[in-house]
CSV table of C-alpha atoms in Angstrom, one decimal:
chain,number,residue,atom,x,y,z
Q,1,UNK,CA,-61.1,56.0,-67.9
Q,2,UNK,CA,-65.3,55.4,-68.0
Q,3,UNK,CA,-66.7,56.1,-71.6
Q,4,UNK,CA,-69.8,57.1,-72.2
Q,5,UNK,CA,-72.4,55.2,-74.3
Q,6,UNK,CA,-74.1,57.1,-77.5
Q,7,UNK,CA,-77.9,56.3,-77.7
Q,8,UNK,CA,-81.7,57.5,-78.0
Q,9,UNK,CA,-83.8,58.2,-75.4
Q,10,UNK,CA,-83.9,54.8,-74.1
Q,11,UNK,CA,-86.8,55.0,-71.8
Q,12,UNK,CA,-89.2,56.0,-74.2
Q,13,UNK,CA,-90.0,55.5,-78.1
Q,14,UNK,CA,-91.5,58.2,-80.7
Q,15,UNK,CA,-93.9,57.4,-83.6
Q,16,UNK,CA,-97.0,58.0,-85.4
Q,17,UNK,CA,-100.4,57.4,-83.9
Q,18,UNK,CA,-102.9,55.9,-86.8
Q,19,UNK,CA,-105.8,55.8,-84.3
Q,20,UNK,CA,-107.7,57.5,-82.1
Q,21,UNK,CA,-105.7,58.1,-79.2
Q,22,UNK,CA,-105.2,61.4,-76.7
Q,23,UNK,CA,-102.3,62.7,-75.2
Q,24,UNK,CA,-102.1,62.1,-71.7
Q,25,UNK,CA,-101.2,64.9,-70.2
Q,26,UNK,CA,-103.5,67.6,-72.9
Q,27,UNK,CA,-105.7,65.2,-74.1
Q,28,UNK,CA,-105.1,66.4,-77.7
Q,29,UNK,CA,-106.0,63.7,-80.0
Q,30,UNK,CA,-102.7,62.2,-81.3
Q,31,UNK,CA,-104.0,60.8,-84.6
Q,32,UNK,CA,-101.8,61.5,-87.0
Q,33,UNK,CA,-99.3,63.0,-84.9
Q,34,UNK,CA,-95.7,61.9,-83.9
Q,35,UNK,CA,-95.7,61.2,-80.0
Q,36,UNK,CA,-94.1,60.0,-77.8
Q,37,UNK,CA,-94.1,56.8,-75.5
Q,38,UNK,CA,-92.5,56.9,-72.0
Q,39,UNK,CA,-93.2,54.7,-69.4
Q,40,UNK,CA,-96.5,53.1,-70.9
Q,41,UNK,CA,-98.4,56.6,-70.9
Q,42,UNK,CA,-98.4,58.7,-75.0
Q,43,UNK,CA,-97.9,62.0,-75.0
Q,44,UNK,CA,-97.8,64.6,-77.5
Q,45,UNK,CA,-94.0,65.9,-78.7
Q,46,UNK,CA,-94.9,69.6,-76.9
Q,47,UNK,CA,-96.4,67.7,-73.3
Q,48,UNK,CA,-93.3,65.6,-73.3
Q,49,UNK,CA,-90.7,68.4,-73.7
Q,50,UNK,CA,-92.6,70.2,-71.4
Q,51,UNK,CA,-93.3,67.5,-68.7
Q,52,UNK,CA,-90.9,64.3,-69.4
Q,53,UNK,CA,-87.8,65.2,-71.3
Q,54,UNK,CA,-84.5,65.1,-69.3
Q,55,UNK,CA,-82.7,68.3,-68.6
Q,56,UNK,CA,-79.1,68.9,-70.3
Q,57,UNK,CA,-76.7,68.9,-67.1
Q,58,UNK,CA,-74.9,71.2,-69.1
Q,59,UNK,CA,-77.2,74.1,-70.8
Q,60,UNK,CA,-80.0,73.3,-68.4
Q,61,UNK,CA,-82.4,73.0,-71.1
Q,62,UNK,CA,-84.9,69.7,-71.7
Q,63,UNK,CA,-83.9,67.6,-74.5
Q,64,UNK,CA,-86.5,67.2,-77.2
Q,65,UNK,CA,-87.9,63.9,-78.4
Q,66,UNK,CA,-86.3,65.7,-81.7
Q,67,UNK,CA,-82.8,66.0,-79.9
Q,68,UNK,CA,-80.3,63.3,-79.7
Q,69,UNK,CA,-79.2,62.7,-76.2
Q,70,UNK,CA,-76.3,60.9,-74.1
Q,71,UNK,CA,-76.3,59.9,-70.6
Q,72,UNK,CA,-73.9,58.9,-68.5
Q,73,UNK,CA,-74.4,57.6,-64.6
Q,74,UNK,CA,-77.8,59.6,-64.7
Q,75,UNK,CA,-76.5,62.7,-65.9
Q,76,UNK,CA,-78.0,63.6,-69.4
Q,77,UNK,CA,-76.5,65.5,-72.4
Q,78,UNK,CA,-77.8,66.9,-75.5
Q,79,UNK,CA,-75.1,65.5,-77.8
Q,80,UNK,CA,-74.0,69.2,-78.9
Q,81,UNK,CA,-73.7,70.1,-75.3
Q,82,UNK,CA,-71.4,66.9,-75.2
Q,83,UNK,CA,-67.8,68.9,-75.1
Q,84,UNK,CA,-64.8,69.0,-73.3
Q,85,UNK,CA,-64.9,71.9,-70.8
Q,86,UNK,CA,-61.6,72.7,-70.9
Q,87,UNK,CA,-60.6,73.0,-75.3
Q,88,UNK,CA,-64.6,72.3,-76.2
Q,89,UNK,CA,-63.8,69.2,-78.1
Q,90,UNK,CA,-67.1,66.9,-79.5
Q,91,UNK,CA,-66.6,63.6,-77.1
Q,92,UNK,CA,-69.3,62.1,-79.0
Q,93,UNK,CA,-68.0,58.7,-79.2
Q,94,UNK,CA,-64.4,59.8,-77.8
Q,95,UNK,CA,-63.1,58.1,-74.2
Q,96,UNK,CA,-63.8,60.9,-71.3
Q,97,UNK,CA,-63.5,61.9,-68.1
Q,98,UNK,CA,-66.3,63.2,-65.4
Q,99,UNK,CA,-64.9,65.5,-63.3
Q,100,UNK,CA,-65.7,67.9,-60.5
Q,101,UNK,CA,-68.7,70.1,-61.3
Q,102,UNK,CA,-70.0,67.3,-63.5
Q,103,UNK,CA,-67.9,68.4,-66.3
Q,104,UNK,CA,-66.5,66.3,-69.0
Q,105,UNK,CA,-63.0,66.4,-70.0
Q,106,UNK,CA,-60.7,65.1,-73.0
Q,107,UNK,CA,-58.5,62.7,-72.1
Q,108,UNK,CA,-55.6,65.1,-73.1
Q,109,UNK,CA,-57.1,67.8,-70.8
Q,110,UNK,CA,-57.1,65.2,-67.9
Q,111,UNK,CA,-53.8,64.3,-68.4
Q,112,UNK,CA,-52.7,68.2,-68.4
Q,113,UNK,CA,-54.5,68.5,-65.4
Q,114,UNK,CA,-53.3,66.0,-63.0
Q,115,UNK,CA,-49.6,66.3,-64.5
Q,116,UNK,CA,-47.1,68.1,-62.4
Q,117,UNK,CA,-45.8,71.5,-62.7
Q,118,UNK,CA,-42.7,73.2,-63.9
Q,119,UNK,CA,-41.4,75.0,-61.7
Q,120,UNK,CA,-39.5,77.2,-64.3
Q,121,UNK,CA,-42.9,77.8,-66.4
Q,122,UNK,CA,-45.6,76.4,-64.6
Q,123,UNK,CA,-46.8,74.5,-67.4
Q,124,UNK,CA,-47.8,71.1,-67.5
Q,125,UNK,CA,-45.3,68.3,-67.8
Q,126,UNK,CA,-46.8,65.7,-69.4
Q,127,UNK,CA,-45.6,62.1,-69.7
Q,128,UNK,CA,-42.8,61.4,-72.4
Q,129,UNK,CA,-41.7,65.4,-71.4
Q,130,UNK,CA,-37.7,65.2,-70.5
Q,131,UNK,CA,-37.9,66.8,-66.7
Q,132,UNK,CA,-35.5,67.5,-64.4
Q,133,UNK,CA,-36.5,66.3,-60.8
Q,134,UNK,CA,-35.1,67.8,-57.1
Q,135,UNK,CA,-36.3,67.6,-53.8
Q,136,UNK,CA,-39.7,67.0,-55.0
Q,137,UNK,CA,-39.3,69.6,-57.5
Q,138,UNK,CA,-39.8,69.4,-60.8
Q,139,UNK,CA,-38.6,71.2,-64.3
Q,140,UNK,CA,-38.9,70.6,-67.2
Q,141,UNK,CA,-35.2,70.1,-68.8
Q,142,UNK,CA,-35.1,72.9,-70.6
Q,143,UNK,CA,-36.6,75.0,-67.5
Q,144,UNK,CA,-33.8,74.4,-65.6
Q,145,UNK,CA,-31.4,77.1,-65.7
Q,146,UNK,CA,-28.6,78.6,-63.5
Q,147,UNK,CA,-29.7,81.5,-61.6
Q,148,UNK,CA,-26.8,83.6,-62.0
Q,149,UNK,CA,-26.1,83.5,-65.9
Q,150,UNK,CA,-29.4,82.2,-66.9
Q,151,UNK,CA,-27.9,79.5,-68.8
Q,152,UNK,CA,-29.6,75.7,-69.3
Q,153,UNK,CA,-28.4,73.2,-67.0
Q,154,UNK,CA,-30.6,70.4,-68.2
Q,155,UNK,CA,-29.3,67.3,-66.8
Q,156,UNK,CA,-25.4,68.5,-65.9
Q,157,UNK,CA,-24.3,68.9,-62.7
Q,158,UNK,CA,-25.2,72.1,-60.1
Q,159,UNK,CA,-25.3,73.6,-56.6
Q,160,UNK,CA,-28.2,74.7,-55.2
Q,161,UNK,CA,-28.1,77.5,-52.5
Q,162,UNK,CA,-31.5,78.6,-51.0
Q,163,UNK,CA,-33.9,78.9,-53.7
Q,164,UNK,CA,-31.2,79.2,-56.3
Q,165,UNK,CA,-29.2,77.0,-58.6
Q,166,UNK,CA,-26.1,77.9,-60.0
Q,167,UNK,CA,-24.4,75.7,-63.1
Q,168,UNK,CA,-20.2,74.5,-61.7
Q,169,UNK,CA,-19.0,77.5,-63.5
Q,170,UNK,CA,-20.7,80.2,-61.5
Q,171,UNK,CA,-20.9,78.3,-58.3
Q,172,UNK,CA,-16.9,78.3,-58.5
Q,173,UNK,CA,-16.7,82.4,-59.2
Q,174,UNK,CA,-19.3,83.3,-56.7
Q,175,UNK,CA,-19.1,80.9,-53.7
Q,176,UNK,CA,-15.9,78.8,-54.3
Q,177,UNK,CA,-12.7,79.8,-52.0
Q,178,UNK,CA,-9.8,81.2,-53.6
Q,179,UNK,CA,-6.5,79.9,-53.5
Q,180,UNK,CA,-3.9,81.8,-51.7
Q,181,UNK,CA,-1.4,81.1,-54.7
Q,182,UNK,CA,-3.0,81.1,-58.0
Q,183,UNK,CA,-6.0,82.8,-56.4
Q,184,UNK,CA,-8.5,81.1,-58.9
Q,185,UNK,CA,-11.4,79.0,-57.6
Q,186,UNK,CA,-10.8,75.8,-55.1
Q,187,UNK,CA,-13.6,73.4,-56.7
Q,188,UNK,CA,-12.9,70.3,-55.2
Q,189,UNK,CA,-10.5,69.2,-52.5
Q,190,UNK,CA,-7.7,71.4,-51.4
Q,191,UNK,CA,-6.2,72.2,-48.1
Q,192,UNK,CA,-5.9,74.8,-45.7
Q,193,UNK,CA,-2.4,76.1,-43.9
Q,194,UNK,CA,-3.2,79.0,-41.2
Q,195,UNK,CA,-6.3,79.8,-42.3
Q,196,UNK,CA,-5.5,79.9,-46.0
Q,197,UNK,CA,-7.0,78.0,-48.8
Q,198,UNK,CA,-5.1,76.0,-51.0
Q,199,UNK,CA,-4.6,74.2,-54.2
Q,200,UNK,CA,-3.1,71.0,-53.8
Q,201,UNK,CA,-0.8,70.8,-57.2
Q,202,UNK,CA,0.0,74.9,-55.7
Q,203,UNK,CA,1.2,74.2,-52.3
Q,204,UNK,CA,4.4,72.8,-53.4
Q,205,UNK,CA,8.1,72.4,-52.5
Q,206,UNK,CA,9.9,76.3,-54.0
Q,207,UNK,CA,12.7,74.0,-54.7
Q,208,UNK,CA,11.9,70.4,-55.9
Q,209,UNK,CA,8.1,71.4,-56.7
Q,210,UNK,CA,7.1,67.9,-55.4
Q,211,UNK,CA,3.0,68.4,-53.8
Q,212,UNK,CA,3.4,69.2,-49.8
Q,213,UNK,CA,-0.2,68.0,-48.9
Q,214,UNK,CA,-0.2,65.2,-46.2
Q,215,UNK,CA,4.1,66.1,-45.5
Q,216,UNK,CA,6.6,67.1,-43.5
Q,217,UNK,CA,7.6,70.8,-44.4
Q,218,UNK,CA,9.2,73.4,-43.6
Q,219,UNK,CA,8.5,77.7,-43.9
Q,220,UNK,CA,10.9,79.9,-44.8
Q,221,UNK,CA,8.9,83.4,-45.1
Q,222,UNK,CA,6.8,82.8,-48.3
Q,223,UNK,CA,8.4,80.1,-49.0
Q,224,UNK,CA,7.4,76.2,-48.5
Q,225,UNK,CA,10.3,73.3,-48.5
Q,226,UNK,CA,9.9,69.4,-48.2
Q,227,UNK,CA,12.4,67.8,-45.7
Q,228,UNK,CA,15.1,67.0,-48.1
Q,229,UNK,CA,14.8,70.4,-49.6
Q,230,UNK,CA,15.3,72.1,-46.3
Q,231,UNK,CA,18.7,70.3,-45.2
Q,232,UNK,CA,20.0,70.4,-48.8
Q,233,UNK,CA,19.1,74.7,-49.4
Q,234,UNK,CA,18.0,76.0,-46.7
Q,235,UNK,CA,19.3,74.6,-43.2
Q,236,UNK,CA,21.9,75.6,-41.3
Q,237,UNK,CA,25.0,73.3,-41.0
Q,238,UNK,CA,26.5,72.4,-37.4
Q,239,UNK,CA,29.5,73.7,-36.6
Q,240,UNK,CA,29.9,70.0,-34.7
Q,241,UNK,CA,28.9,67.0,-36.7
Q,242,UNK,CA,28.7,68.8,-40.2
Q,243,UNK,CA,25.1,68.0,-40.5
Q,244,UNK,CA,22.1,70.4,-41.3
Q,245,UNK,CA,20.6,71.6,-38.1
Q,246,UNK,CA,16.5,71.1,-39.0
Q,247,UNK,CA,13.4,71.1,-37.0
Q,248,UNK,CA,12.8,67.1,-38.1
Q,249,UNK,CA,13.6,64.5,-35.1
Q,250,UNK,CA,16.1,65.0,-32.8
Q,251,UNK,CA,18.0,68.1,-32.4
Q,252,UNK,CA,15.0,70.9,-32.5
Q,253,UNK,CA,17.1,73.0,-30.1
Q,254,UNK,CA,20.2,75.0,-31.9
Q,255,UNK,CA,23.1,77.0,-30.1
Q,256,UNK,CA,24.2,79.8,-31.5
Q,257,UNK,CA,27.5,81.4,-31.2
Q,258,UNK,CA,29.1,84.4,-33.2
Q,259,UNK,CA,28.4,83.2,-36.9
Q,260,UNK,CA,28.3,79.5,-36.2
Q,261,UNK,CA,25.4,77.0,-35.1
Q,262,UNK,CA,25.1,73.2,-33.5
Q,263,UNK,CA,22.7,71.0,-32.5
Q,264,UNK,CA,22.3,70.9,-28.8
Q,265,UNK,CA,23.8,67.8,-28.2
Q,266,UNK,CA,26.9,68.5,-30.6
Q,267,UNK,CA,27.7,71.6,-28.6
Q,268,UNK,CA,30.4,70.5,-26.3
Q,269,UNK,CA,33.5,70.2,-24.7
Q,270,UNK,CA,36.2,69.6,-27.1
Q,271,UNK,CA,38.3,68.2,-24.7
Q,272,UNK,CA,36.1,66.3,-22.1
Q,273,UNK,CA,33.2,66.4,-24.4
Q,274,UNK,CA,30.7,67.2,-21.6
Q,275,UNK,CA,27.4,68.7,-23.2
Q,276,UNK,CA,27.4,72.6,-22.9
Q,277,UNK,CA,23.9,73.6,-23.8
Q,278,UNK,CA,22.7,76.2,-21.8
Q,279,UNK,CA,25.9,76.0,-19.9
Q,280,UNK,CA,29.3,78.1,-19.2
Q,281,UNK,CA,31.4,77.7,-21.7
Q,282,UNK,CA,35.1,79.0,-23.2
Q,283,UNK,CA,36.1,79.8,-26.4
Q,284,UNK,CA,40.0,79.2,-26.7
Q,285,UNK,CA,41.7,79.6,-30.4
Q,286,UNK,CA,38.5,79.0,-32.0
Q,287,UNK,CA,37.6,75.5,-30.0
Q,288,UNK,CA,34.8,75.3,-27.1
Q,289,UNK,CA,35.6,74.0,-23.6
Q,290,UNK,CA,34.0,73.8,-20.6
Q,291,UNK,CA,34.8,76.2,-17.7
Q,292,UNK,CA,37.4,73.4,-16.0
Q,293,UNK,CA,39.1,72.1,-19.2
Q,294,UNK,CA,41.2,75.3,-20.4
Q,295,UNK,CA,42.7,75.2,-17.1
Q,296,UNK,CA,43.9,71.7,-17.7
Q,297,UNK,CA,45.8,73.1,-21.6
């Protein structure tokens, strides 16, 4: 910040002439007479706002030997003229700024100037303002508001989209997937089963409740089941080893026969216990054979 010094006219002096002496440039006599001495030569008051006084780089007008005047890198000011140019303030003995133009500026008006601006109001955000920067944006806190219900979001947490913010609450009703249960908003983590969003805590067990995400399961039309679940409710029982018949390690492949089921490996000869999936077989008093071992009975 340069500050400007408050002083005469420093390269000349005014007084009173008590003898006989002319004015340089008129040759009036200057006895008597204020006048003025600039640069060893006395001129009258009129010559010297005429010919020798400095012009006001602000009104443009010559500054009297009556006038007080300030200067400042060679620039000259009557000391009214000596205002802000943006609120008119006196900087008579006040810290400046010379700016573009050759104006002077308050240092508050300097600071308004070079401070960034809101991109909510387009004000000024001056230094000690809370502000709320993104992506070399910059709000002030109270400027930043969700786009859809207008609402501050300050410092809390948002989602931009394009040119838009929206606050977590609107984000989640107008961009957030639906769950295919409880069909409110998915905010945060989920999962998806063919093609369908889900809540975690809603794609549960039908029977236990226990959280499927991450494990084994089975689907029974709307309905989800955990492994222990399934055998227990849900899954047939083999006619053979009493067991349920599930889609969970060994024995995916089931026979079926009237109203009864097996594993694939459990259906088979009752007598010579040769494996009869996808073979001939007999059924004789409500047993299974193979083709051979009926004839054997």
């Amino acid at each position: 910040m340069a500050f400007h010094r408050h002083t005469g006219p420093g390269s000349y002096t005014v007084g009173t002439m008590s003898e006989r002496f002319d004015c340089f440039y008129c040759r009036d006599p200057l006895h008597g007479k204020k006048y003025v001495q600039k640069e060893g030569r006395h001129c009258c008051v009129k010559c010297f706002d005429k010919i020798c006084a400095n012009t006001c780089i602000e009104c443009k007008k010559p500054i009297g030997a009556d006038s007080k005047e300030l200067h400042f890198k060679n620039r000259y000011w009557h000391d009214t003229c000596f205002r802000c140019f943006k609120c008119y303030t006196s900087l008579v003995n006040e810290p400046f700024m010379l700016r573009e133009n050759n104006k002077v500026w308050c240092s508050n008006c300097t600071a308004a100037a070079d401070a960034p601006r809101c991109k909510g109001c387009f004000k000024p955000i001056i230094a000690g303002d809370q502000n709320v920067e993104y992506k070399k944006m910059v709000w002030h806190k109270d400027c930043f508001t969700c786009s859809q219900c207008k609402q501050v979001i300050g410092s809390g947490s948002f989602f931009p989209k394009g040119d838009d913010f929206f606050c977590v609450s609107c984000h989640e009703h107008k961009f957030a997937k639906t769950c295919a249960k409880c069909k409110n908003p998915i905010t945060s983590g989920g999962l998806t089963y063919q093609e369908q969003p889900w809540h975690s805590e809603c794609f549960i067990c039908s029977n236990c409740k226990k959280q499927l995400g991450g494990k084994r399961f089975t689907a029974v039309e709307d309905d989800f089941y955990c492994v222990d679940c399934y055998k227990e409710c849900v899954a047939k029982k083999c006619a053979g080893c009493k067991n349920p018949i599930t889609g969970f390690g060994r024995g995916t492949s089931v026979v079926n026969y009237e109203d009864e089921s097996w594993h694939d490996y459990c259906f088979k000869c009752t007598k010579c216990a040769r494996g009869l999936a996808n073979k001939r077989f007999v059924c004789h008093n409500g047993k299974i054979y193979c083709a051979e071992c009926p004839k054997r009975l």
